[in-house]
Coordinates of C-alpha atoms in Angstrom, one line a residue:
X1079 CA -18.1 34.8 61.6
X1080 CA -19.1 38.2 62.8
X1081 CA -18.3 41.3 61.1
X1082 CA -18.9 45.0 62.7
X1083 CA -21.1 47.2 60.7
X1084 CA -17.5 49.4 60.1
X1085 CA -16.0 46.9 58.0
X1086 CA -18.7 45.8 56.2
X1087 CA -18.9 49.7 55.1
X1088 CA -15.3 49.9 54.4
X1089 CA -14.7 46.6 52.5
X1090 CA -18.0 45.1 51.1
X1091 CA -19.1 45.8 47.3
X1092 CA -21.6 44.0 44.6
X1093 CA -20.8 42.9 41.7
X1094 CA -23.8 41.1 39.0
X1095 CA -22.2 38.0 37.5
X1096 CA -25.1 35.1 36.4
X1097 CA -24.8 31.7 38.2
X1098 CA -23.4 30.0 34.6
X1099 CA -20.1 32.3 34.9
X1100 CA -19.4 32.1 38.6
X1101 CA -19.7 28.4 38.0
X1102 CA -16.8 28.5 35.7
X1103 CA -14.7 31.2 37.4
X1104 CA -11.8 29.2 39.7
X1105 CA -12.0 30.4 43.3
X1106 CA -9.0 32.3 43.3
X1107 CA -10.1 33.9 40.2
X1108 CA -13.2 35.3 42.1
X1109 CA -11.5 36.3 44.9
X1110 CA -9.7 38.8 42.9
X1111 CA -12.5 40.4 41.4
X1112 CA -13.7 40.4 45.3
X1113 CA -10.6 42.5 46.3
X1114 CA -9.8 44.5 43.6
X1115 CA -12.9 46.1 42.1
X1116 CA -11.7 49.3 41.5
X1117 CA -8.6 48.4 39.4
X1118 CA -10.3 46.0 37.5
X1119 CA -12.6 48.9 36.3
X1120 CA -10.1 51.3 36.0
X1121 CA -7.9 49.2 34.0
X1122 CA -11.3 48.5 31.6
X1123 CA -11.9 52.2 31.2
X1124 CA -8.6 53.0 30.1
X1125 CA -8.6 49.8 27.6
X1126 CA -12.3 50.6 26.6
X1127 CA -10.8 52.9 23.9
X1128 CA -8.2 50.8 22.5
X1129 CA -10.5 48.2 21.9
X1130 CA -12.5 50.0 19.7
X1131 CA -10.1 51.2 17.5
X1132 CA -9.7 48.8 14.4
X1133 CA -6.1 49.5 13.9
X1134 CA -5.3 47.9 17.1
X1135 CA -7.5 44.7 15.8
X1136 CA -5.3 44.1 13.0
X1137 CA -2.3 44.2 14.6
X1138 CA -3.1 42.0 17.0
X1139 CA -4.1 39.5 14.3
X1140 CA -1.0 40.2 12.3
X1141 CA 1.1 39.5 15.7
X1142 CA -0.5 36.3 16.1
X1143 CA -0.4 34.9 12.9
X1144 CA 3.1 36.1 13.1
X1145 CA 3.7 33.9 16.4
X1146 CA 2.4 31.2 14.7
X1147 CA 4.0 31.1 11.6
X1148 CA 7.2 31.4 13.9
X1149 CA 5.7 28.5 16.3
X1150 CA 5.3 25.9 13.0
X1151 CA 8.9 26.9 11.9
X1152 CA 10.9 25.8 14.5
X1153 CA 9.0 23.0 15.3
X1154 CA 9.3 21.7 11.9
X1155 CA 11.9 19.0 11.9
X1156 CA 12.7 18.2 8.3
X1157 CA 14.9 15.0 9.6
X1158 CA 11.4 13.2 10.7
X1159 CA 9.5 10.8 8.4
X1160 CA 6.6 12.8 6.6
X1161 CA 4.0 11.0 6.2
X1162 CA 2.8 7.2 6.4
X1163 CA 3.0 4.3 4.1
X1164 CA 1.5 4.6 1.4
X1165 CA -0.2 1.3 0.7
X1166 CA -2.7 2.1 3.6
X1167 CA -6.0 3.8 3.9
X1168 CA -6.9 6.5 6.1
X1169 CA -8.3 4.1 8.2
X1170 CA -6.1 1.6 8.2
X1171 CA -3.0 4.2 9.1
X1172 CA -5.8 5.2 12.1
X1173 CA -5.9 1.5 13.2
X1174 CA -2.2 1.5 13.3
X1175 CA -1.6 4.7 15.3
X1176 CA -4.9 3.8 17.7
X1177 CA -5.1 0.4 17.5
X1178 CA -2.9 -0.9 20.1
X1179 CA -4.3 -0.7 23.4
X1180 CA -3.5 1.6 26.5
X1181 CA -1.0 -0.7 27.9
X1182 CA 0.3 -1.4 24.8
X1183 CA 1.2 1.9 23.6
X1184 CA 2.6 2.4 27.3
X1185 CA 5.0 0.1 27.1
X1186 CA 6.0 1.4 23.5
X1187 CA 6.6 4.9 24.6
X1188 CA 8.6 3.1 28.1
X1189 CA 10.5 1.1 25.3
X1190 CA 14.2 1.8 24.9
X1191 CA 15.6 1.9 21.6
X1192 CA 19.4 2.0 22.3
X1193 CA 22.5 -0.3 22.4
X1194 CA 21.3 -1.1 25.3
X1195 CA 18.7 -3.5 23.8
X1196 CA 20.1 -6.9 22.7
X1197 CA 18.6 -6.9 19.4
X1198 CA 20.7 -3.4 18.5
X1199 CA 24.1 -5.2 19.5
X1200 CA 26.6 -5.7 17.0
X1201 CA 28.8 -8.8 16.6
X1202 CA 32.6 -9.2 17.5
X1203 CA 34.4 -8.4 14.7
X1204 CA 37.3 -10.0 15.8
X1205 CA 38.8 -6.9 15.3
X1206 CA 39.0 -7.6 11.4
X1207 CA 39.8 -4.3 9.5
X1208 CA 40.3 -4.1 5.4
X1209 CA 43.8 -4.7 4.0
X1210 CA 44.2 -4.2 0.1
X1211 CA 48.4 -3.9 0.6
X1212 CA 49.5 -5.1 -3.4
X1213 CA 52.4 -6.8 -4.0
X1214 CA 55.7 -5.2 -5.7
X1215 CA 55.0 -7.5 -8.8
X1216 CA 51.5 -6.3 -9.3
X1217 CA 52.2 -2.5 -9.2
X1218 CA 55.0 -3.4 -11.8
X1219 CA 52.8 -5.0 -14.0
X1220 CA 50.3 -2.0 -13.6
X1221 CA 53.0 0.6 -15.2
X1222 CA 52.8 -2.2 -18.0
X1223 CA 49.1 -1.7 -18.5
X1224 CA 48.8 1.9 -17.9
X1225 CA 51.4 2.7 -20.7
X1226 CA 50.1 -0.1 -23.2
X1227 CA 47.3 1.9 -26.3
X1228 CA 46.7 -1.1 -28.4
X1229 CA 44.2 -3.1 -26.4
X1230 CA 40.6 -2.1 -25.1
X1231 CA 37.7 -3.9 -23.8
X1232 CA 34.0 -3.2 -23.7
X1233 CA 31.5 -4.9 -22.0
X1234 CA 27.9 -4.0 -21.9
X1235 CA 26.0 -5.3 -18.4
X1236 CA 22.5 -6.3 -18.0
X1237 CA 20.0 -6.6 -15.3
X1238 CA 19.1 -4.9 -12.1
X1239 CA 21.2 -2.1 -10.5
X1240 CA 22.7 -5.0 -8.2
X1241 CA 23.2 -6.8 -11.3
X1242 CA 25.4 -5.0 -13.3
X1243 CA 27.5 -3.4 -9.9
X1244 CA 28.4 -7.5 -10.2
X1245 CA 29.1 -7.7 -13.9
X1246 CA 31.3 -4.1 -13.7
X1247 CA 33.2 -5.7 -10.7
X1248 CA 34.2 -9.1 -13.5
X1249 CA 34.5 -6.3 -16.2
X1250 CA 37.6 -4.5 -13.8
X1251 CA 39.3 -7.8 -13.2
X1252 CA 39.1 -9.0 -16.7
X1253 CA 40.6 -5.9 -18.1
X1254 CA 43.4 -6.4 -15.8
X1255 CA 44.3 -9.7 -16.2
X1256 CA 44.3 -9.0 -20.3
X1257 CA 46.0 -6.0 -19.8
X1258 CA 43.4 -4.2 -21.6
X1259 CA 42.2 -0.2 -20.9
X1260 CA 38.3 -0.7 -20.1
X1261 CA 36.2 1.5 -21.8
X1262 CA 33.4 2.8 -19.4
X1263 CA 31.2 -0.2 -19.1
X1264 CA 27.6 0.1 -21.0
X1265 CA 24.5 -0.2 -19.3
X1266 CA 21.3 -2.3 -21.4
X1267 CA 18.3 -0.9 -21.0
X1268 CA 16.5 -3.3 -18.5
X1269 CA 13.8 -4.8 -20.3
X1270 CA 11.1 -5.3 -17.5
X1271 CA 12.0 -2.0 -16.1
X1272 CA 12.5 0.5 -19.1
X1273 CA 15.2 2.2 -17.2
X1274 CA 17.9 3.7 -19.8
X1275 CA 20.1 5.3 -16.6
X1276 CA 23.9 5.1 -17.6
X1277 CA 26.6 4.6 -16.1
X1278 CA 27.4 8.1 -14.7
X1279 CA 23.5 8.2 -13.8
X1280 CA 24.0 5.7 -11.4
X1281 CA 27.7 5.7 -10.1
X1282 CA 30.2 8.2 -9.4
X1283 CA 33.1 7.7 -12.7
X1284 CA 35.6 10.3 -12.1
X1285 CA 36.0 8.6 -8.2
X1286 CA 36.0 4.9 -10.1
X1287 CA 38.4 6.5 -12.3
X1288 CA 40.6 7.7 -9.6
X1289 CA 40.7 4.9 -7.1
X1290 CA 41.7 2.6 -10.1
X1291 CA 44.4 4.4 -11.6
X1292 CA 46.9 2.4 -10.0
X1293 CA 44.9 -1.2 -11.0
X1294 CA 43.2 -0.8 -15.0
X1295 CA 43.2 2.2 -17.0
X1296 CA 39.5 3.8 -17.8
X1297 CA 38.9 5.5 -20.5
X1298 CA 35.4 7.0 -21.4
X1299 CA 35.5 6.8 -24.8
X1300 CA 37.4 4.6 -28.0
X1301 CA 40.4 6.3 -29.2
X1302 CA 39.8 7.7 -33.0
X1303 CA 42.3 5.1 -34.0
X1304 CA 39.6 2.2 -32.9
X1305 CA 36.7 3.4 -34.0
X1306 CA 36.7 1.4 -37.4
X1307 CA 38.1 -1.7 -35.5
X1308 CA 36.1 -4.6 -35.9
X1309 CA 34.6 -5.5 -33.0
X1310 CA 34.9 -9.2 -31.3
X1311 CA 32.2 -10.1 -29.8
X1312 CA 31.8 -12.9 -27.1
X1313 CA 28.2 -14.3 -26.3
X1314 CA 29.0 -17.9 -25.5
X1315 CA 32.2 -17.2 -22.5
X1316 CA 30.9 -20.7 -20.1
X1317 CA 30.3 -20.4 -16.0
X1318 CA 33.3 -19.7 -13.3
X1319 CA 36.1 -19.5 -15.9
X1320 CA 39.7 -18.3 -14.5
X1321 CA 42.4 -16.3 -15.9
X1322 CA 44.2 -19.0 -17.7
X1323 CA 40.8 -19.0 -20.2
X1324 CA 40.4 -15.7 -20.2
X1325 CA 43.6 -15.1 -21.5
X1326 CA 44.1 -18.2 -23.8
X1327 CA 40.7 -17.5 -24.6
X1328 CA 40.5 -13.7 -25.8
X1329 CA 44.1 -12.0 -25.5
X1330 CA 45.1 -13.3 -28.9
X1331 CA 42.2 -11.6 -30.6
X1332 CA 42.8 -8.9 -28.6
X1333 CA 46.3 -8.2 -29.9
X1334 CA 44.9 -8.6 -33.8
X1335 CA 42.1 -6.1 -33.4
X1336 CA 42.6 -3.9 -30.7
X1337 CA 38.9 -4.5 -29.1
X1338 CA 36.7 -7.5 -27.8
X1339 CA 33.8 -6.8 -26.6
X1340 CA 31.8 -8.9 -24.3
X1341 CA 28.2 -9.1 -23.2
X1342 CA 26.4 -11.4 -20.4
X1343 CA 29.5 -11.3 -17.8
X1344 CA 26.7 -12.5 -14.6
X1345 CA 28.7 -15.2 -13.1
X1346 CA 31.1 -15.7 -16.2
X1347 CA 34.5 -15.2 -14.2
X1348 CA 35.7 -17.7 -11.5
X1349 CA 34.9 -16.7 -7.3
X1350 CA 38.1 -18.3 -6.6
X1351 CA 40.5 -16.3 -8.2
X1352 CA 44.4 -15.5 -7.3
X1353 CA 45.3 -13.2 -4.5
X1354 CA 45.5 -10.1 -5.5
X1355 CA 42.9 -10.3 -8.0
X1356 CA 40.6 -11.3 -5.4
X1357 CA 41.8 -7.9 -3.3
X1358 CA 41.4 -6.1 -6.8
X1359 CA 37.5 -7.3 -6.6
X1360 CA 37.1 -5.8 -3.2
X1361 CA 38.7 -2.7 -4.3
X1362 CA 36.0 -2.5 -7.3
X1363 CA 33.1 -3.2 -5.1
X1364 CA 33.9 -1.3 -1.6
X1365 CA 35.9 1.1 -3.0
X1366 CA 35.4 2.3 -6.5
X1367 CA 31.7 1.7 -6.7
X1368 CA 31.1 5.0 -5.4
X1369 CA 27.1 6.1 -6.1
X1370 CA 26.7 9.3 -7.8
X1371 CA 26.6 12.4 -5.7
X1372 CA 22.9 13.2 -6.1
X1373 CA 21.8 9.8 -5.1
X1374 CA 23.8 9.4 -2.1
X1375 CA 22.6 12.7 -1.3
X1376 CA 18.9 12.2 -1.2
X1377 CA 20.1 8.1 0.5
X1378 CA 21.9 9.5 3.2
X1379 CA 19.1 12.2 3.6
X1380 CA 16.8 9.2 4.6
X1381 CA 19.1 7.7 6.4
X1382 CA 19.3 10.9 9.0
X1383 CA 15.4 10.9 8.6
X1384 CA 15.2 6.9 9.7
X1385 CA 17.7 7.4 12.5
X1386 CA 16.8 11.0 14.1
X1387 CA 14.4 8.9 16.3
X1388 CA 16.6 6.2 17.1
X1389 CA 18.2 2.8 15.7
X1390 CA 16.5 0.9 12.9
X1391 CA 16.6 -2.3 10.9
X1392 CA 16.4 -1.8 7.0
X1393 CA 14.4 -5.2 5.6
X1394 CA 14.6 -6.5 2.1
X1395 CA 10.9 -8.2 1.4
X1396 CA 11.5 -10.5 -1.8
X1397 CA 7.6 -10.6 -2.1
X1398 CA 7.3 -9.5 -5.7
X1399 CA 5.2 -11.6 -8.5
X1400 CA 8.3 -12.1 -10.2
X1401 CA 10.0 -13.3 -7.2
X1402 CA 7.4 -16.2 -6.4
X1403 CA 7.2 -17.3 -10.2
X1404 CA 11.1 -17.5 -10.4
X1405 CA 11.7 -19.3 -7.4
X1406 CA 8.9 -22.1 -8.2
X1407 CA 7.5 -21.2 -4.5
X1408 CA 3.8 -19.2 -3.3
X1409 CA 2.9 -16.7 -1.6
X1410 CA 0.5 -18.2 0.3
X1411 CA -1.9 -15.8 0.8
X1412 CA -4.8 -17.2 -1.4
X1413 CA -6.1 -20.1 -3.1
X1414 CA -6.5 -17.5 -6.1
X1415 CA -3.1 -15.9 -5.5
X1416 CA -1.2 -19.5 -5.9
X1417 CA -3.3 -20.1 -8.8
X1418 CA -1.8 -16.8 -10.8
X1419 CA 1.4 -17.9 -9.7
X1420 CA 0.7 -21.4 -11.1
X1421 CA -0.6 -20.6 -14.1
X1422 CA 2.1 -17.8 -14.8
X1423 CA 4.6 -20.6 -14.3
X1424 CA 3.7 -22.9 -16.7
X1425 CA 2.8 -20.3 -19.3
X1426 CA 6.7 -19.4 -19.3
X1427 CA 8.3 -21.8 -18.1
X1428 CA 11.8 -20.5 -18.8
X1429 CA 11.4 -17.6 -16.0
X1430 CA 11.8 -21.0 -13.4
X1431 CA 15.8 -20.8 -12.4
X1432 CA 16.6 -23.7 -10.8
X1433 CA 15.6 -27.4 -10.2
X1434 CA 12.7 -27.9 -12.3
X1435 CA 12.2 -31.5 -10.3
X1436 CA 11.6 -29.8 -7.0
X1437 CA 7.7 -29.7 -6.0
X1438 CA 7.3 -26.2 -4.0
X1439 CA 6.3 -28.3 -0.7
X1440 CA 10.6 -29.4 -1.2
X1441 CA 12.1 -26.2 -2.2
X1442 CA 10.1 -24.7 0.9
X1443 CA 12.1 -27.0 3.4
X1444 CA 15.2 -26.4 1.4
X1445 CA 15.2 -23.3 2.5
X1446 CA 14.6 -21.8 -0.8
X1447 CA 12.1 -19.7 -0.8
X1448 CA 11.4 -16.4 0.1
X1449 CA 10.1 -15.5 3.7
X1450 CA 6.3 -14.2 3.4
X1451 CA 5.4 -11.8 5.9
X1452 CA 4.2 -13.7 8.8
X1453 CA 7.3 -15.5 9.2
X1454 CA 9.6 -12.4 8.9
X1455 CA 7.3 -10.8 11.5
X1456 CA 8.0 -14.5 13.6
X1457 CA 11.5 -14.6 12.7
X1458 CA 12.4 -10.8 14.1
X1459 CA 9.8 -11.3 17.3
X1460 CA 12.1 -14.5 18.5
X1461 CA 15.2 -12.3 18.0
X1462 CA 14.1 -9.9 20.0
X1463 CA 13.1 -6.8 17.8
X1464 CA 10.9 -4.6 20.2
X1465 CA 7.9 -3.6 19.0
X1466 CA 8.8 -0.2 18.7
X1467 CA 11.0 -1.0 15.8
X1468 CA 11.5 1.2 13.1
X1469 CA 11.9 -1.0 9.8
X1470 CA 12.3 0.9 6.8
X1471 CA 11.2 -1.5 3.9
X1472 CA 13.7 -1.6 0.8
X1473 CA 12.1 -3.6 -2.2
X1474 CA 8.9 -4.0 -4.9
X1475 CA 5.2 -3.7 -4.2
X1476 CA 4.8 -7.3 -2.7
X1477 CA 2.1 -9.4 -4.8
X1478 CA -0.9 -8.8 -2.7
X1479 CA 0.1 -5.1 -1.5
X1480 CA -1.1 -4.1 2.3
X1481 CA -2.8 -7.7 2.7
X1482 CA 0.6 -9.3 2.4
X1483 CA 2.5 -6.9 4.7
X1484 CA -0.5 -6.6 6.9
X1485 CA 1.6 -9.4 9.5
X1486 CA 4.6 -7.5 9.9
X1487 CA 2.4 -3.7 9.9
X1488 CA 0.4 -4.8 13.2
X1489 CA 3.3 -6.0 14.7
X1490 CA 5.6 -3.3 13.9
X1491 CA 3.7 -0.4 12.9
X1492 CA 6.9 1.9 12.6
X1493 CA 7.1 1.0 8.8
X1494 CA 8.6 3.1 6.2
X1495 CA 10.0 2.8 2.8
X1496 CA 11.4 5.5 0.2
X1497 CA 8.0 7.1 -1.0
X1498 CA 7.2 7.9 3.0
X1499 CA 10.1 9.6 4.0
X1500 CA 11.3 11.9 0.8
X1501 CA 9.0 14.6 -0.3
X1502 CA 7.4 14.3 -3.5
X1503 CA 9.9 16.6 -5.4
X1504 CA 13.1 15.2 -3.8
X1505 CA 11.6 11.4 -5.6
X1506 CA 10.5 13.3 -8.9
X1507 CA 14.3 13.0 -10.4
X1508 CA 14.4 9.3 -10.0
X1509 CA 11.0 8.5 -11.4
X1510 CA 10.7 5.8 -13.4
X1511 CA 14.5 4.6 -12.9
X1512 CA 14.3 1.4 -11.1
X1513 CA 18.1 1.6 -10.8
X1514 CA 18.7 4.9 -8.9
X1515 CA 15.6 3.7 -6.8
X1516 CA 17.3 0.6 -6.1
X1517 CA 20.5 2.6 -5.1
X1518 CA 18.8 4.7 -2.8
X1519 CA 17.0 1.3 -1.0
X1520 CA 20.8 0.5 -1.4
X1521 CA 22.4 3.4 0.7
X1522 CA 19.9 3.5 3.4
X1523 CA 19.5 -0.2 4.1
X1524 CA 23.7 0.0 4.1
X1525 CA 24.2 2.7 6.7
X1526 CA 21.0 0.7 9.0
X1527 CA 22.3 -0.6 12.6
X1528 CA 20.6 -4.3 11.6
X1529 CA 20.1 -5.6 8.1
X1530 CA 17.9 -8.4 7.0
X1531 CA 16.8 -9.9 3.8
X1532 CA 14.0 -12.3 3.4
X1533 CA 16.0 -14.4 0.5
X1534 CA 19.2 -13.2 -0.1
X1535 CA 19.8 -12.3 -4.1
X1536 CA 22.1 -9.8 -5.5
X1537 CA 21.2 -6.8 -3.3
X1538 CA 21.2 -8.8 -0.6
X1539 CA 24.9 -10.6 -0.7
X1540 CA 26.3 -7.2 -1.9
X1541 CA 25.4 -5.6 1.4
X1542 CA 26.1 -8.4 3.6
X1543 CA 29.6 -8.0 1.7
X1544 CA 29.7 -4.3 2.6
X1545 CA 28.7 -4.3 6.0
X1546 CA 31.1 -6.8 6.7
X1547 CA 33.9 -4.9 5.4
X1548 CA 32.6 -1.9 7.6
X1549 CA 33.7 -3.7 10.5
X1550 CA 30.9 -6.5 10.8
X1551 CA 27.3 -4.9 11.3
X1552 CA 24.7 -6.4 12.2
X1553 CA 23.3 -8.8 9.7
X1554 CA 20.6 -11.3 10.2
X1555 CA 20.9 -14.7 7.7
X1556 CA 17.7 -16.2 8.3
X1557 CA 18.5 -20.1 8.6
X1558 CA 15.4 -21.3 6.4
X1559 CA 16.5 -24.7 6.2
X1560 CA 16.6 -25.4 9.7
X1561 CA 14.1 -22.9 11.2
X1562 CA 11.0 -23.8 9.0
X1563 CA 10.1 -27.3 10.5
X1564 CA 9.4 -25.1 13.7
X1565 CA 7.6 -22.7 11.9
X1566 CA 5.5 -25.3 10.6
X1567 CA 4.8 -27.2 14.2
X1568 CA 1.6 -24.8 15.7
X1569 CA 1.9 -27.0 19.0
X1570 CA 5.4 -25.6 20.0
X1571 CA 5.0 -23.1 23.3
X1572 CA 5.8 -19.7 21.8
X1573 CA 8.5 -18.9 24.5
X1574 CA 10.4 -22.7 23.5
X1575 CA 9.9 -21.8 19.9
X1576 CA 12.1 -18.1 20.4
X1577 CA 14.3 -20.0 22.3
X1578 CA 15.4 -22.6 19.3
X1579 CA 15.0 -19.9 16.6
X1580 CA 17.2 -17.6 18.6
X1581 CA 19.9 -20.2 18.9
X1582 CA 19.9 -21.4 15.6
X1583 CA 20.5 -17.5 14.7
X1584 CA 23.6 -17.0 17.1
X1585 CA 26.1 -17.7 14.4
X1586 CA 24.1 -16.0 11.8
X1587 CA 24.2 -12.3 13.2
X1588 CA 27.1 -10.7 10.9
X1589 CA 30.2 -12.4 12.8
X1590 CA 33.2 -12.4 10.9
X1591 CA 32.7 -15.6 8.4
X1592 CA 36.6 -17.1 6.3
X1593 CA 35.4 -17.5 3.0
X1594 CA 37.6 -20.8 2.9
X1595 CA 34.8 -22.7 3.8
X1596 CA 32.5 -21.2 1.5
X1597 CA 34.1 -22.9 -1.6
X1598 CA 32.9 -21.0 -4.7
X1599 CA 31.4 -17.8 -2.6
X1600 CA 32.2 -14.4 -3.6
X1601 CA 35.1 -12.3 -1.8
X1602 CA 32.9 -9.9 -2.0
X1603 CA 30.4 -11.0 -0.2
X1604 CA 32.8 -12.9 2.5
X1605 CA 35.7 -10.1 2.4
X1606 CA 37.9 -12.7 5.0
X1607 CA 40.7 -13.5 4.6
X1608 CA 41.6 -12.0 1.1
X1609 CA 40.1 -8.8 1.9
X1610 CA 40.5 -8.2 5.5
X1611 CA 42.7 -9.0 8.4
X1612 CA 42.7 -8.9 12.1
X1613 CA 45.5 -7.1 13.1
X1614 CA 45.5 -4.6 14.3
X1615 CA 48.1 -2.6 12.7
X1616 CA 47.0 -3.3 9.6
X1617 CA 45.4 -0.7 7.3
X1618 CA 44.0 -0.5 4.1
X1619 CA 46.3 0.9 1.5
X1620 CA 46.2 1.0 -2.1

């Protein structure tokens, strides 16, 4: 376009700028300089200056480190897992962040994680709510006990954290149906773990002190007037006894010398017991059973940390040596992994529980073995856990470490346990105590929106008891009896294959279950209908 000679005059000016910059300069960028070449020198003249003074230099640095310092700070969220699992390499944990490809990791970012997902719906609870109301009788009898000084019991409780919570529930009970004052149970030093934790290590006692008052009178201590007693001692009390033993059994030593003491309680007192005995059982367990403050400090702390991101579905792996040797199954990993298992069998052959007669190919199909990893990871995929899944991982190393887990960890890569989400020095006070480590798996895979264990045991009956008493939340049951013959048929269409495990699971989600047709089964483990009842007017009361 034509431009008169005035114009060009008035408006046009040069500027030097090599071909490399005005390559990179954006054309609006350009333009400016085009229109404004006066300012933009001005402006650099009056800066020139300032620039060249050093004190400007270092506070410019000091405002920008400030800025960032302030920048880390609030984007620091101390709720969010820290760091990975530990039982993976560098690369590995790159394989699991990268891994998946573009259309995978798109549809785990588009992936809701919210009730609005089947597998995060919880089960009808049939509006089932705990009632502990006592009878007239039994708080009579209680002013009985609480005023009696002549009669004391001790019992000292072995095994694991999950363990002993069972043997102090029988120790409660007992006391009260001899009428004896319990003396603060003892905790034995567990012999494959070394941990010497006592009771007040593990468990709230002044709460178990105070929600009992009105049941069985604790005392922490012997009385002065004891202390020289001789001490009975019972080592030999036989499976499931009731309370007509118990009583012909120890109450009249009890009266002569003032103490008995008993040892080995695991399983010793009857599941079917009267009442409100069986109420007084649930009060021990869901009530009184409190964890001490600075362990459900740091649980619920990972708790918050597991769900600031969403729901997520706590997983007991029974994968531990131990765990394969007692249970007379394998792992199946390796020809040399079976061997060790093998071989450690029949070099103690006492550490086999049950049904020496049974080849491993027959307790497999009897559904009693523990779920390896590849069939968890098949088992949660036909229920319809998303990908996106966050599992946190309660349990031991499993025999075989990341090779073992590997299944469910490229299937699920949102895998935590304890060690990844607390900071070294919030773990340092529980080092080396299995126990409190055990209570802190304990608390988080509690307060979890699904809970699944790979072969029940201890920890796992004692919070399918507890979740059922907080109103029925989610809880798989695997059905290993039924499910396995599937798992073992390679030809079955993988869409027919979630269909039949998902319906052999409908019934096995955490719906309300009457413990009268589980003959022998723990109340608290199956809370209804001693425990809890379905009206809705009803509340707890002690």
């Amino acid at each position: 376009m034509a431009v008169s000679k005035h114009n060009r005059k008035k408006r046009q000016s040069y500027i030097s700028v090599s071909s490399q910059i005005i390559s990179s300069i954006s054309q609006s960028s350009l333009e400016s300089l085009l229109e404004f070449p006066k300012k933009k020198h001005i402006s650099t003249s009056k800066l020139r200056p300032i620039l060249k003074n050093p004190r400007f230099w270092i506070f410019l640095i000091f405002v920008l480190s400030f800025l960032c310092m302030l920048k880390i700070w609030f984007t620091f969220d101390p709720i969010t897992p820290l760091k990975q699992n530990p039982l993976f390499t560098s690369e590995e944990k790159a394989f699991l962040s990268t891994g998946l490809s573009s259309s995978q990791l798109k549809i785990m970012e588009n992936e809701k994680t919210d009730d609005k997902i089947e597998f995060w719906k919880q089960p009808e609870g049939m509006r089932y709510r705990p009632c502990l109301d006592f009878s007239v009788k039994y708080r009579e009898e209680t002013l009985k006990i609480m005023k009696d000084r002549t009669k004391y019991l001790m019992v000292v409780v072995a095994g694991g954290m999950n363990q002993q919570r069972n043997q102090i529930v029988d120790a409660v009970v007992i006391a009260r149906i001899l009428g004896a004052a319990l003396v603060v149970p003892v905790l034995q030093v567990n012999v494959i773990w070394g941990d010497e934790s006592e009771f007040s290590d593990i468990f709230d006692l002044d709460h178990f002190k105070n929600v009992l008052e009105n049941d069985v009178r604790i005392v922490s201590s012997l009385s002065s007037t004891h202390l020289m007693t001789r001490h009975m001692g019972e080592k030999t009390t036989p499976l499931h006894v009731s309370p007509e033993w118990i009583r012909s059994r120890y109450l009249k030593r009890l009266r002569r010398d003032g103490v008995l003491l008993l040892r080995g309680l695991d399983s010793r007192l009857s599941k079917d017991l009267p009442s409100e005995l069986q109420k007084l059982r649930c009060k021990v367990a869901f009530h009184a059973l409190r964890f001490a403050p600075h362990v459900r400090k740091l649980g619920n702390k990972l708790t918050e940390r597991m769900r600031s991101k969403g729901p997520y579905l706590a997983l007991h792996l029974r994968m531990e040596k131990d765990v394969w040797v007692r249970t007379g199954c394998l792992p199946g990993l390796s020809r040399e992994y079976d061997a060790m298992i093998n071989n450690e069998r029949k070099s103690r052959p006492k550490l086999l529980t049950s049904r020496n007669n049974m080849t491993y190919h027959d307790r497999k199909l009897a559904g009693l073995c523990p779920l390896n990893a590849l069939e968890v990871t098949r088992l949660l995929k036909a229920l319809g856990a998303p990908q996106s899944t966050r599992i946190y991982w309660a349990g031991g190393i499993p025999l075989g470490g990341k090779e073992a887990l590997r299944p469910l960890t490229r299937e699920f890569p949102h895998f935590y346990n304890k060690e990844d989400l607390a900071l070294p020095e919030e773990l340092e006070p529980f080092a080396k105590k299995a126990s409190l480590m055990a209570a802190i798996d304990h608390i988080v895979s509690e307060n979890s929106d699904v809970f699944m264990a790979s072969h029940g045991g201890n920890m796992g009956h004692a919070i399918q008891g507890q979740r059922a008493y907080a109103g029925h939340k989610k809880t798989i049951t695997p059905n290993k009896r039924q499910m396995l013959l599937y798992f073992m048929n390679s030809s079955l269409p993988e869409a027919e294959f979630n269909d039949i495990i998902m319906d052999l699971h409908r019934d096995s989600l955490g719906q309300p279950e009457l413990r009268t047709s589980k003959v022998g089964r723990d109340v608290t483990k199956y809370p209804v209908p001693e425990c809890m009842c379905n009206n809705s007017m009803t509340h707890s009361s002690f």
